Short mmCIF file of C-alpha atoms and ligand atoms in Angstrom, two decimals:
data_model
loop_
_atom_site.label_atom_id
_atom_site.label_comp_id
_atom_site.label_asym_id
_atom_site.label_seq_id
_atom_site.Cartn_x
_atom_site.Cartn_y
_atom_site.Cartn_z
CA MET A 17 -15.59 -10.50 -17.53
CA ILE A 18 -13.72 -7.97 -19.44
CA LEU A 19 -16.91 -7.89 -22.19
CA LEU A 20 -19.28 -7.70 -19.20
CA GLN A 21 -17.05 -4.40 -17.91
CA GLU A 22 -17.05 -2.81 -21.18
CA ASN A 23 -20.72 -3.46 -22.09
CA PHE A 24 -21.26 -1.26 -18.57
CA LEU A 25 -18.52 1.28 -19.23
CA ASN A 26 -20.29 2.18 -22.78
CA GLN A 27 -23.40 2.40 -20.91
CA SER A 28 -22.25 5.09 -18.50
CA ASP A 29 -22.98 8.74 -18.83
CA ASN A 30 -21.95 11.95 -18.41
CA ASN A 31 -18.49 10.82 -18.53
CA LEU A 32 -19.24 9.20 -14.87
CA PRO A 33 -17.77 5.69 -13.76
CA PRO A 34 -20.46 2.75 -14.29
CA ARG A 35 -22.94 2.83 -11.55
CA ILE A 36 -24.48 -0.03 -9.41
CA ARG A 37 -27.97 -1.37 -10.86
CA GLU A 38 -28.43 -3.50 -8.06
CA PRO A 39 -31.28 -1.99 -5.81
CA LYS A 40 -30.50 0.26 -3.36
CA LEU A 41 -31.60 -1.82 -0.46
CA LEU A 42 -29.92 -4.97 -1.55
CA GLN A 43 -26.44 -2.68 -1.57
CA ILE A 44 -26.73 -1.39 1.79
CA PHE A 45 -27.55 -5.18 3.36
CA TRP A 46 -25.58 -7.08 1.45
CA GLY A 47 -22.64 -4.24 1.38
CA LEU A 48 -23.36 -4.40 5.34
CA LEU A 49 -23.71 -8.18 6.46
CA GLN A 50 -21.10 -9.67 3.74
CA GLN A 51 -18.90 -6.78 2.65
CA LYS A 52 -16.10 -9.08 1.05
CA ASP A 53 -18.45 -10.83 -0.83
CA TYR A 54 -20.19 -7.78 -2.22
CA LEU A 55 -17.07 -6.03 -2.99
CA GLU A 56 -15.71 -8.90 -5.27
CA THR A 57 -18.82 -9.34 -6.88
CA MET A 58 -19.24 -5.33 -7.76
CA ALA A 59 -15.50 -5.39 -8.80
CA LYS A 60 -15.99 -8.26 -10.84
CA ARG A 61 -19.15 -6.99 -12.59
CA TYR A 62 -18.15 -3.26 -12.81
CA GLY A 63 -14.60 -3.22 -13.29
CA ASP A 64 -11.77 -0.76 -11.35
CA ILE A 65 -14.01 2.00 -10.66
CA PHE A 66 -17.69 2.20 -10.14
CA ILE A 67 -20.51 3.96 -8.32
CA GLY A 68 -22.20 2.69 -5.35
CA GLU A 69 -25.42 4.23 -3.06
CA PHE A 70 -25.88 4.01 0.51
CA ALA A 71 -28.37 4.96 2.32
CA GLY A 72 -28.42 8.74 3.93
CA PHE A 73 -24.77 9.79 2.01
CA PRO A 74 -23.56 11.02 -1.37
CA SER A 75 -23.09 8.73 -4.20
CA SER A 76 -20.00 6.95 -3.39
CA VAL A 77 -17.13 6.46 -5.92
CA VAL A 78 -15.60 3.02 -5.08
CA ILE A 79 -11.60 2.76 -6.49
CA SER A 80 -9.50 0.23 -6.65
CA HIS A 81 -6.90 1.16 -9.10
CA PRO A 82 -3.69 2.00 -8.40
CA GLN A 83 -3.96 5.14 -10.82
CA GLY A 84 -6.89 6.12 -9.43
CA ILE A 85 -5.70 5.78 -5.58
CA GLN A 86 -2.71 8.22 -7.23
CA GLU A 87 -4.84 10.51 -8.14
CA ILE A 88 -6.68 10.95 -4.73
CA PHE A 89 -3.79 10.48 -2.36
CA THR A 90 -1.57 13.24 -3.89
CA ALA A 91 -4.47 15.52 -4.85
CA ASP A 92 -4.78 19.32 -3.09
CA ALA A 93 -5.99 18.09 0.05
CA LYS A 94 -8.64 21.08 -0.06
CA LEU A 95 -10.24 19.50 -2.82
CA PHE A 96 -12.07 16.68 -0.13
CA ALA A 97 -14.14 17.25 2.94
CA THR A 98 -15.15 14.32 5.82
CA ALA A 99 -18.49 15.39 6.69
CA PRO A 100 -21.00 14.16 6.44
CA GLY A 101 -19.41 10.87 5.01
CA ASN A 102 -17.29 10.32 8.05
CA SER A 103 -20.06 10.63 10.44
CA ILE A 104 -20.75 7.14 11.03
CA MET A 105 -17.76 7.61 13.44
CA GLU A 106 -19.24 10.55 15.23
CA PRO A 107 -21.02 8.88 17.76
CA LEU A 108 -17.78 7.10 18.87
CA VAL A 109 -15.37 9.86 18.51
CA GLY A 110 -17.36 13.25 18.52
CA THR A 111 -16.99 16.25 16.22
CA ASN A 112 -13.55 17.22 17.19
CA SER A 113 -11.63 13.97 16.70
CA LEU A 114 -9.25 14.35 13.94
CA LEU A 115 -10.77 11.86 11.89
CA LEU A 116 -13.33 14.51 11.24
CA LEU A 117 -11.64 17.74 10.94
CA ASP A 118 -10.95 19.14 7.79
CA GLY A 119 -8.75 22.05 6.21
CA ASP A 120 -6.31 24.06 8.80
CA ARG A 121 -7.59 22.39 12.08
CA HIS A 122 -6.92 18.96 10.67
CA ILE A 123 -3.51 20.45 9.87
CA GLN A 124 -2.79 21.72 12.78
CA ARG A 125 -4.10 18.68 14.71
CA ARG A 126 -1.98 16.39 12.98
CA LYS A 127 1.10 18.38 13.63
CA LEU A 128 0.73 18.40 17.12
CA LEU A 129 -0.36 14.90 17.16
CA MET A 130 2.20 13.25 15.31
CA PRO A 131 5.65 13.11 17.23
CA PRO A 132 4.51 10.52 19.85
CA PHE A 133 3.31 8.31 17.40
CA HIS A 134 7.26 8.39 15.67
CA GLY A 135 10.69 9.08 16.17
CA GLU A 136 12.23 8.32 20.00
CA ARG A 137 8.93 9.18 21.72
CA MET A 138 7.56 5.97 20.13
CA ARG A 139 10.66 4.01 20.23
CA ALA A 140 10.67 4.32 24.14
CA TYR A 141 6.83 2.47 24.22
CA GLY A 142 9.33 -0.79 23.05
CA ASN A 143 9.79 -1.91 26.71
CA LEU A 144 6.18 -1.34 27.56
CA MET A 145 4.53 -3.37 24.62
CA CYS A 146 6.94 -6.45 25.34
CA ASP A 147 6.21 -6.10 29.11
CA ILE A 148 2.45 -5.94 28.71
CA THR A 149 2.51 -9.06 26.30
CA ASP A 150 4.56 -11.14 28.75
CA ARG A 151 2.41 -10.00 31.33
CA VAL A 152 -1.09 -10.99 29.33
CA MET A 153 0.21 -14.37 28.09
CA SER A 154 1.60 -15.61 31.37
CA LYS A 155 -2.06 -15.71 32.71
CA LEU A 156 -2.35 -18.82 29.68
CA LYS A 157 -1.98 -22.44 31.24
CA VAL A 158 -0.22 -25.29 28.94
CA GLU A 159 -3.12 -27.16 26.61
CA GLN A 160 -5.64 -24.39 27.50
CA THR A 161 -7.54 -23.22 24.76
CA PHE A 162 -7.89 -19.43 24.54
CA ILE A 163 -9.31 -17.06 21.94
CA ALA A 164 -6.59 -14.83 20.23
CA ARG A 165 -8.47 -11.59 19.96
CA GLU A 166 -8.96 -11.52 23.37
CA SER A 167 -5.86 -11.54 24.59
CA MET A 168 -4.75 -9.09 21.63
CA GLN A 169 -7.36 -6.58 22.64
CA GLU A 170 -5.85 -6.64 26.36
CA ILE A 171 -2.25 -6.30 24.79
CA SER A 172 -3.47 -3.39 22.49
CA MET A 173 -5.68 -1.89 25.02
CA THR A 174 -3.29 -1.53 28.02
CA VAL A 175 -0.56 -0.38 25.36
CA ILE A 176 -2.90 2.83 24.55
CA LEU A 177 -4.16 3.46 27.81
CA LYS A 178 -0.91 3.82 29.38
CA ALA A 179 0.87 5.61 26.10
CA VAL A 180 -1.94 7.62 25.71
CA PHE A 181 -3.52 8.45 28.74
CA GLY A 182 -0.38 7.60 31.18
CA LEU A 183 -2.76 6.06 33.40
CA GLN A 184 -1.14 3.88 35.92
CA GLU A 185 -2.81 0.92 37.13
CA GLY A 186 -5.30 1.39 39.83
CA GLU A 187 -8.87 2.20 40.08
CA ARG A 188 -9.75 4.51 37.28
CA TYR A 189 -7.90 2.34 35.00
CA GLU A 190 -9.60 -0.59 35.20
CA LYS A 191 -12.92 0.91 35.38
CA ILE A 192 -12.02 2.65 32.16
CA LYS A 193 -11.07 -0.59 30.49
CA ILE A 194 -14.34 -2.14 31.46
CA ALA A 195 -16.35 0.50 30.01
CA LEU A 196 -14.60 0.88 26.77
CA ILE A 197 -15.14 -2.89 26.52
CA ASP A 198 -19.00 -2.77 27.21
CA MET A 199 -18.95 0.30 24.79
CA LEU A 200 -17.57 -1.66 21.83
CA LYS A 201 -19.76 -4.56 22.54
CA SER A 202 -22.43 -2.37 20.98
CA PHE A 203 -20.78 -3.17 17.63
CA ASN A 204 -19.03 -6.22 17.89
CA THR A 205 -21.32 -8.42 15.58
CA PRO A 206 -21.97 -7.53 11.95
CA LEU A 207 -25.60 -7.00 12.99
CA LYS A 208 -25.20 -4.73 15.61
CA THR A 209 -22.70 -2.33 13.56
CA MET A 210 -26.03 -1.31 11.48
CA PHE A 211 -26.74 0.77 14.28
CA LEU A 212 -23.34 3.15 13.52
CA PHE A 213 -24.27 2.84 9.62
CA LEU A 214 -27.98 3.62 9.77
CA LYS A 215 -28.66 6.82 11.40
CA VAL A 216 -32.71 5.74 11.50
CA LEU A 217 -31.92 3.18 13.88
CA GLN A 218 -30.19 5.44 16.29
CA HIS A 219 -32.79 6.22 18.98
CA ASP A 220 -32.60 5.94 22.75
CA LEU A 221 -35.28 3.56 23.88
CA GLY A 222 -34.08 2.86 27.22
CA SER A 223 -30.96 0.88 28.68
CA LEU A 224 -32.55 -2.47 27.19
CA SER A 225 -32.39 -1.23 23.46
CA PRO A 226 -29.04 -1.51 21.40
CA TRP A 227 -28.51 2.36 20.78
CA GLY A 228 -29.83 3.03 24.50
CA TYR A 229 -27.29 0.91 25.70
CA PHE A 230 -24.44 2.50 23.66
CA ILE A 231 -25.63 5.81 24.74
CA ARG A 232 -25.31 4.80 28.58
CA GLN A 233 -22.06 2.97 28.40
CA ARG A 234 -20.68 5.97 26.13
CA GLU A 235 -21.59 8.39 29.26
CA ALA A 236 -20.20 5.70 31.94
CA LEU A 237 -16.64 6.37 29.74
CA ASP A 238 -17.04 9.62 28.95
CA LYS A 239 -17.34 10.43 32.98
CA LEU A 240 -14.38 8.82 33.58
CA ILE A 241 -12.50 10.32 30.83
CA TYR A 242 -13.56 13.99 32.06
CA GLN A 243 -12.25 12.88 35.79
CA GLU A 244 -8.88 11.90 34.56
CA ILE A 245 -8.29 15.24 32.27
CA GLN A 246 -9.74 17.31 35.60
CA GLU A 247 -7.45 15.91 37.63
CA ARG A 248 -4.58 16.52 35.50
CA ARG A 249 -5.54 19.48 35.25
CA ASN A 250 -5.54 20.29 38.94
CA GLN A 251 -1.98 18.39 39.57
CA PRO A 252 0.04 19.38 36.16
CA ASP A 253 3.18 17.28 35.77
CA SER A 254 5.73 18.60 32.62
CA SER A 255 7.84 15.36 33.31
CA ARG A 256 5.00 13.18 31.94
CA GLU A 257 5.29 11.74 28.83
CA ASP A 258 2.00 10.73 27.68
CA ILE A 259 -0.17 12.05 25.03
CA LEU A 260 -2.51 13.50 27.23
CA ASN A 261 -0.20 15.46 28.77
CA LEU A 262 1.21 16.88 25.41
CA LEU A 263 -2.44 17.99 24.84
CA LEU A 264 -3.22 19.34 28.15
CA SER A 265 -0.10 22.13 27.10
CA ALA A 266 -0.93 22.66 23.59
CA ARG A 267 -1.65 26.33 22.89
CA ASP A 268 -3.39 26.98 19.22
CA ASP A 269 -2.73 30.54 17.07
CA ALA A 270 -5.00 32.50 19.53
CA ASN A 271 -2.50 30.82 22.30
CA GLN A 272 -5.90 29.10 23.69
CA PRO A 273 -5.78 25.37 24.85
CA MET A 274 -7.84 22.84 23.94
CA SER A 275 -11.07 22.53 25.52
CA ASP A 276 -12.37 19.37 27.62
CA VAL A 277 -14.57 18.19 24.96
CA GLU A 278 -11.91 18.60 22.39
CA LEU A 279 -9.58 16.55 24.40
CA ARG A 280 -11.91 14.15 25.30
CA ASP A 281 -12.77 13.70 21.53
CA GLU A 282 -8.95 13.44 20.51
CA LEU A 283 -8.40 10.70 23.26
CA MET A 284 -11.73 8.64 22.48
CA SER A 285 -10.29 8.64 18.72
CA MET A 286 -7.23 6.81 19.64
CA LEU A 287 -8.37 4.89 22.15
CA PHE A 288 -10.67 3.52 19.81
CA ALA A 289 -8.73 3.75 16.29
CA GLY A 290 -5.55 2.59 18.09
CA HIS A 291 -6.45 -0.64 19.93
CA GLU A 292 -9.27 -2.54 18.12
CA THR A 293 -7.15 -1.99 14.84
CA ILE A 294 -4.00 -3.79 16.39
CA ALA A 295 -5.97 -6.34 18.10
CA THR A 296 -7.51 -7.62 14.98
CA ALA A 297 -3.80 -7.48 12.66
CA LEU A 298 -2.44 -9.44 15.79
CA SER A 299 -5.30 -11.81 15.50
CA TRP A 300 -5.07 -12.17 11.89
CA ALA A 301 -1.09 -12.53 12.06
CA LEU A 302 -1.36 -15.60 14.62
CA TYR A 303 -4.21 -16.95 12.40
CA TRP A 304 -1.82 -16.94 9.44
CA ILE A 305 0.97 -18.22 11.24
CA HIS A 306 -0.56 -21.29 12.80
CA SER A 307 -2.67 -22.06 9.76
CA LEU A 308 0.33 -22.33 7.41
CA PRO A 309 3.74 -24.53 8.79
CA GLU A 310 5.97 -23.25 6.27
CA VAL A 311 5.32 -19.64 7.46
CA ARG A 312 5.65 -20.31 11.19
CA LYS A 313 8.72 -22.19 10.56
CA LYS A 314 10.58 -19.49 8.75
CA LEU A 315 9.56 -17.11 11.71
CA LEU A 316 10.76 -19.22 14.35
CA GLN A 317 14.06 -19.37 12.47
CA GLU A 318 14.21 -15.74 11.86
CA LEU A 319 13.24 -15.02 15.37
CA LYS A 320 16.38 -17.81 16.87
CA SER A 321 18.88 -16.26 14.99
CA ILE A 322 18.75 -12.86 17.55
CA ASP A 323 18.08 -12.98 21.14
CA VAL A 324 14.79 -11.44 21.61
CA GLU A 325 15.01 -11.19 25.21
CA ARG A 326 18.53 -8.73 24.44
CA THR A 327 17.82 -7.44 21.36
CA GLU A 328 16.93 -3.94 20.95
CA SER A 329 13.49 -3.73 19.81
CA THR A 330 14.18 -1.11 17.12
CA GLU A 331 16.68 -4.03 15.53
CA ILE A 332 13.58 -6.66 16.02
CA ALA A 333 11.47 -4.39 14.10
CA LYS A 334 13.45 -4.85 11.38
CA LEU A 335 13.69 -8.09 10.80
CA PRO A 336 12.97 -8.92 6.91
CA TYR A 337 10.65 -12.01 7.80
CA LEU A 338 8.91 -10.63 10.54
CA ASN A 339 8.09 -7.59 8.47
CA ALA A 340 7.08 -9.57 5.46
CA VAL A 341 4.40 -11.89 7.64
CA CYS A 342 2.65 -8.20 9.37
CA SER A 343 2.49 -6.98 5.82
CA GLU A 344 1.08 -9.82 4.04
CA THR A 345 -1.33 -9.68 7.15
CA LEU A 346 -2.23 -6.76 6.52
CA ARG A 347 -2.92 -6.99 2.48
CA MET A 348 -4.46 -10.33 2.82
CA TYR A 349 -7.30 -9.03 5.04
CA PRO A 350 -7.02 -5.22 5.50
CA VAL A 351 -8.19 -4.29 9.16
CA VAL A 352 -10.77 -1.63 7.22
CA PHE A 353 -11.74 -2.01 3.96
CA PHE A 354 -11.80 1.23 2.96
CA THR A 355 -9.92 4.70 3.70
CA GLN A 356 -11.63 7.56 4.63
CA VAL A 357 -14.57 8.85 2.38
CA ARG A 358 -13.07 12.02 0.83
CA ILE A 359 -16.14 14.40 -0.48
CA LEU A 360 -15.38 16.09 -3.30
CA GLN A 361 -15.78 20.22 -2.50
CA THR A 362 -15.45 21.08 -6.08
CA SER A 363 -14.90 18.40 -9.74
CA MET A 364 -12.47 16.26 -10.23
CA GLN A 365 -10.91 13.96 -12.78
CA VAL A 366 -10.17 10.36 -11.69
CA MET A 367 -9.36 7.80 -14.15
CA GLY A 368 -10.10 9.85 -16.52
CA TYR A 369 -13.87 10.43 -15.67
CA GLU A 370 -15.41 13.87 -14.63
CA ILE A 371 -16.69 13.22 -10.81
CA PRO A 372 -18.72 15.88 -9.85
CA LYS A 373 -18.76 18.26 -6.78
CA GLY A 374 -20.36 16.51 -3.63
CA MET A 375 -19.96 12.83 -4.54
CA MET A 376 -17.84 10.52 -1.87
CA LEU A 377 -14.54 9.28 -3.51
CA THR A 378 -13.63 5.87 -1.24
CA PRO A 379 -10.39 3.85 -2.31
CA CYS A 380 -10.95 1.01 -1.88
CA ILE A 381 -8.04 -1.33 0.37
CA TYR A 382 -9.41 -4.89 0.20
CA LEU A 383 -9.98 -4.66 -3.69
CA ALA A 384 -6.68 -3.04 -4.45
CA HIS A 385 -4.94 -5.71 -2.40
CA HIS A 386 -6.56 -8.45 -4.25
CA ARG A 387 -5.62 -7.49 -7.57
CA PRO A 388 -4.31 -10.37 -9.46
CA ASP A 389 -2.39 -7.88 -11.96
CA ILE A 390 -0.11 -6.95 -8.82
CA TYR A 391 -0.49 -9.72 -6.43
CA PRO A 392 -0.80 -13.02 -8.57
CA GLU A 393 -2.81 -15.74 -6.47
CA PRO A 394 -3.87 -12.88 -4.23
CA LYS A 395 -6.08 -15.71 -1.91
CA LYS A 396 -3.05 -16.98 -1.06
CA PHE A 397 -1.13 -15.97 2.42
CA LYS A 398 2.69 -15.55 0.84
CA PRO A 399 5.13 -13.03 2.72
CA GLU A 400 7.56 -13.77 0.50
CA ARG A 401 5.81 -11.28 -1.96
CA PHE A 402 6.94 -8.56 0.19
CA LEU A 403 10.38 -9.89 0.02
CA GLU A 404 10.42 -10.08 -3.56
CA ARG A 405 9.12 -6.82 -4.80
CA GLN A 406 8.49 -3.33 -3.39
CA PHE A 407 4.73 -2.37 -3.71
CA SER A 408 3.82 1.60 -4.46
CA PRO A 409 1.69 3.49 -1.78
CA TYR A 410 -1.27 2.96 -4.49
CA GLU A 411 -0.91 -0.70 -4.36
CA TYR A 412 -0.53 -1.61 -0.78
CA LEU A 413 -2.29 0.82 1.22
CA PRO A 414 -3.30 -0.72 4.77
CA PHE A 415 -3.28 2.46 6.35
CA GLY A 416 -4.60 4.49 3.67
CA GLY A 417 -2.53 7.55 2.13
CA GLY A 418 -2.29 10.97 1.25
CA ASN A 419 -2.89 14.20 4.07
CA ARG A 420 -5.20 11.49 5.80
CA ARG A 421 -2.68 8.59 6.28
CA CYS A 422 -3.07 7.03 9.34
CA LEU A 423 -1.76 8.98 12.53
CA GLY A 424 -0.63 5.58 14.08
CA MET A 425 1.13 3.65 11.46
CA ALA A 426 4.77 3.11 12.84
CA PHE A 427 3.35 2.93 16.17
CA ALA A 428 1.03 -0.09 14.94
CA LEU A 429 3.57 -1.81 12.92
CA PHE A 430 5.87 -1.38 15.86
CA GLU A 431 3.93 -2.87 18.30
CA MET A 432 2.43 -6.11 16.03
CA LYS A 433 6.42 -6.70 15.56
CA LEU A 434 7.19 -6.75 19.24
CA VAL A 435 4.33 -8.55 20.21
CA LEU A 436 4.58 -11.26 17.80
CA ALA A 437 8.02 -11.79 18.69
CA THR A 438 7.71 -11.75 22.34
CA ILE A 439 4.50 -14.13 21.92
CA LEU A 440 6.74 -16.82 19.54
CA SER A 441 9.46 -16.86 21.46
CA HIS A 442 7.96 -17.92 24.46
CA TYR A 443 5.25 -20.19 23.43
CA SER A 444 3.69 -22.30 21.11
CA PHE A 445 0.35 -23.00 19.98
CA THR A 446 -2.10 -25.21 17.72
CA LEU A 447 -4.81 -23.93 16.17
CA ALA A 448 -7.92 -24.86 17.41
CA GLU A 449 -10.04 -24.25 14.33
CA SER A 450 -11.88 -26.86 12.69
CA SER A 451 -12.77 -24.50 9.62
CA PRO A 452 -11.10 -21.55 7.83
CA VAL A 453 -11.44 -18.49 9.63
CA LEU A 454 -13.06 -15.54 7.58
CA PRO A 455 -13.29 -11.80 8.49
CA ALA A 456 -16.49 -10.57 9.90
CA ARG A 457 -17.37 -6.94 10.02
CA ARG A 458 -17.00 -5.65 13.96
CA GLY A 459 -17.88 -1.91 14.31
CA LEU A 460 -15.79 -0.49 11.44
CA THR A 461 -13.02 -2.94 11.51
CA PHE A 462 -13.09 -6.38 9.81
CA ALA A 463 -11.97 -9.19 12.25
CA PRO A 464 -11.27 -12.99 12.17
CA SER A 465 -15.16 -14.25 12.64
CA SER A 466 -14.28 -16.57 15.56
CA GLY A 467 -11.66 -14.63 16.88
CA VAL A 468 -9.10 -17.65 16.56
CA ARG A 469 -9.14 -20.23 18.71
CA LEU A 470 -5.56 -21.30 19.73
CA MET A 471 -4.24 -24.15 22.24
CA VAL A 472 -1.28 -23.31 24.26
CA ARG A 473 1.20 -26.46 23.54
CA GLY A 474 4.35 -25.14 25.62
CA CYS A 475 5.68 -22.33 27.06
CA GLN A 476 9.66 -21.36 27.72
C1 LIG B 12 -2.74 -2.12 12.28
C2 LIG B 12 -3.56 -0.87 12.88
C3 LIG B 12 -3.96 0.05 12.40
C4 LIG B 12 -4.71 0.32 10.81
C5 LIG B 12 -4.68 -1.07 9.90
C6 LIG B 12 -4.98 1.43 10.49
C7 LIG B 12 -5.66 1.80 9.30
C8 LIG B 12 -6.08 3.44 9.14
C9 LIG B 12 -6.78 3.64 8.17
C10 LIG B 12 -7.07 2.76 6.63
C11 LIG B 12 -6.72 5.06 8.51
C12 LIG B 12 -7.91 6.06 7.13
C13 LIG B 12 -6.39 6.58 6.52
C14 LIG B 12 -7.09 7.56 5.27
O1 LIG B 12 -8.01 7.83 4.86
O2 LIG B 12 -6.67 7.50 4.61
C15 LIG B 12 -6.37 5.60 9.51
C16 LIG B 12 -6.52 7.01 10.08
C17 LIG B 12 -6.44 7.03 11.37
N1 LIG B 12 -5.69 6.21 12.09
FE1 LIG B 12 -5.09 4.21 12.09
N2 LIG B 12 -4.77 1.80 11.70
C18 LIG B 12 -3.98 1.35 12.97
C19 LIG B 12 -3.99 1.65 14.06
C20 LIG B 12 -3.84 3.36 14.78
C21 LIG B 12 -3.47 3.54 15.75
C22 LIG B 12 -2.49 2.71 16.47
C23 LIG B 12 -3.56 4.79 15.88
C24 LIG B 12 -3.40 5.86 16.82
C25 LIG B 12 -2.87 5.74 18.07
C26 LIG B 12 -4.31 5.21 14.81
C27 LIG B 12 -4.84 6.41 14.63
C28 LIG B 12 -5.63 7.20 13.33
C29 LIG B 12 -5.98 8.67 13.44
C30 LIG B 12 -6.21 9.59 14.36
C31 LIG B 12 -6.40 8.57 11.71
C32 LIG B 12 -7.29 9.47 11.20
C33 LIG B 12 -5.98 10.58 10.59
C34 LIG B 12 -6.52 11.86 9.84
O3 LIG B 12 -7.42 11.97 9.64
O4 LIG B 12 -5.73 12.78 9.59
N3 LIG B 12 -4.31 4.38 13.90
N4 LIG B 12 -6.25 4.68 10.18
#
């Protein structure tokens, strides 16, 4: 393999990394439909840094070496822009989303949105997270087989609707939930995801066509969101602590409030980024815990050493083995395989190569997490590795890094730990899968292909 890599390195011209030589069309379909397999094959053929092509996008430099990732995460943010690479998200989150902002607007919006996802404000959501988990899980009966992903999605969506929108259960809350689930159905299989990535497929050919269906579901959801915004503008309540309230009272440098469209785009971003991801991570965690008896045993021992019901949520979040299980879950199959793309505004040196202006830099989380030099036996689920060693932010990056690091990282880890502790201290399950579960594309995330079937053995 080393010989093969050297061979390609020698062929690289103008001090550029090796360029994938497989036909473009093959790269697109292989990359979209079987991304794990595609990435592993390309890394074997071309090494730690290589250039791929993707329809309609600039050439993309895929990097899995910590040195290259460090160079990108620590570089001046002004070197990069997000568009057009991140525009695949635009149909979902709109053009005013933090995900698509650059420069000063990005810095200002991050400053505004960060506080509720950290410190005291975030901790206040601990009880909410545990109560919602109890409520959703209590619907299950002994001997019942259920799809973990569906229950986890119900939990994470309820948490985000209450924390971000401050919605109370009621008619609009139910309608938003249903509209969101319907909209996300547009991308819940690898094939349907093509519509997000390939702009040529984005034509509204009526409600029965895939894109037409998506557009109509999005309109239905938008209508509900705008109704909520209007109502909250008409009846301001400064005592409310949800994120919508914070955004409604925010003013920019010119003392202007956010427009309805800006509010809608930010709410959609958090709805979208903040619940699919956590639901997927929790489903994987439940899969590993129930596939590996030793992991389950150790975790239960740790949870039994405290009284989960009476322990402060912040103390639960500090449990070392629980933390290691969550970390290994996000290492093994990261929820997103790549960070957001960074489009070079000027040329930049990465790992000794001179990457020209206009190319996209794409740190590959999946490949970085599967390097045998950093993670021995990378295909094995071993939480212990996180007890034995600390990994640098360039070796372990499930939430990306640098100026675009995930806004919801602390919130997501907190929720993952509290939901798992609550579930495992009240319920026991067996895995009801007959073969290993693998990741499959689900919109922009990689989720367990079957959703993870579990059977309820008992509840306390
Ligand atoms: C397990 C759960 C989650 C994972 C694995 C995850 C992962 C990521 C990754 C990899 C990025 C790109 C970072 C980069 O380009 O360097 C990102 C960005 C982002 N995430 Fe998350 N995320 C999760 C949960 C959340 C939650 C709960 C929220 C908020 C409610 C959230 C909101 C965002 C936002 C707004 C950005 C864009 C940040 C920016 O561009 O400045 N995420 N996330």
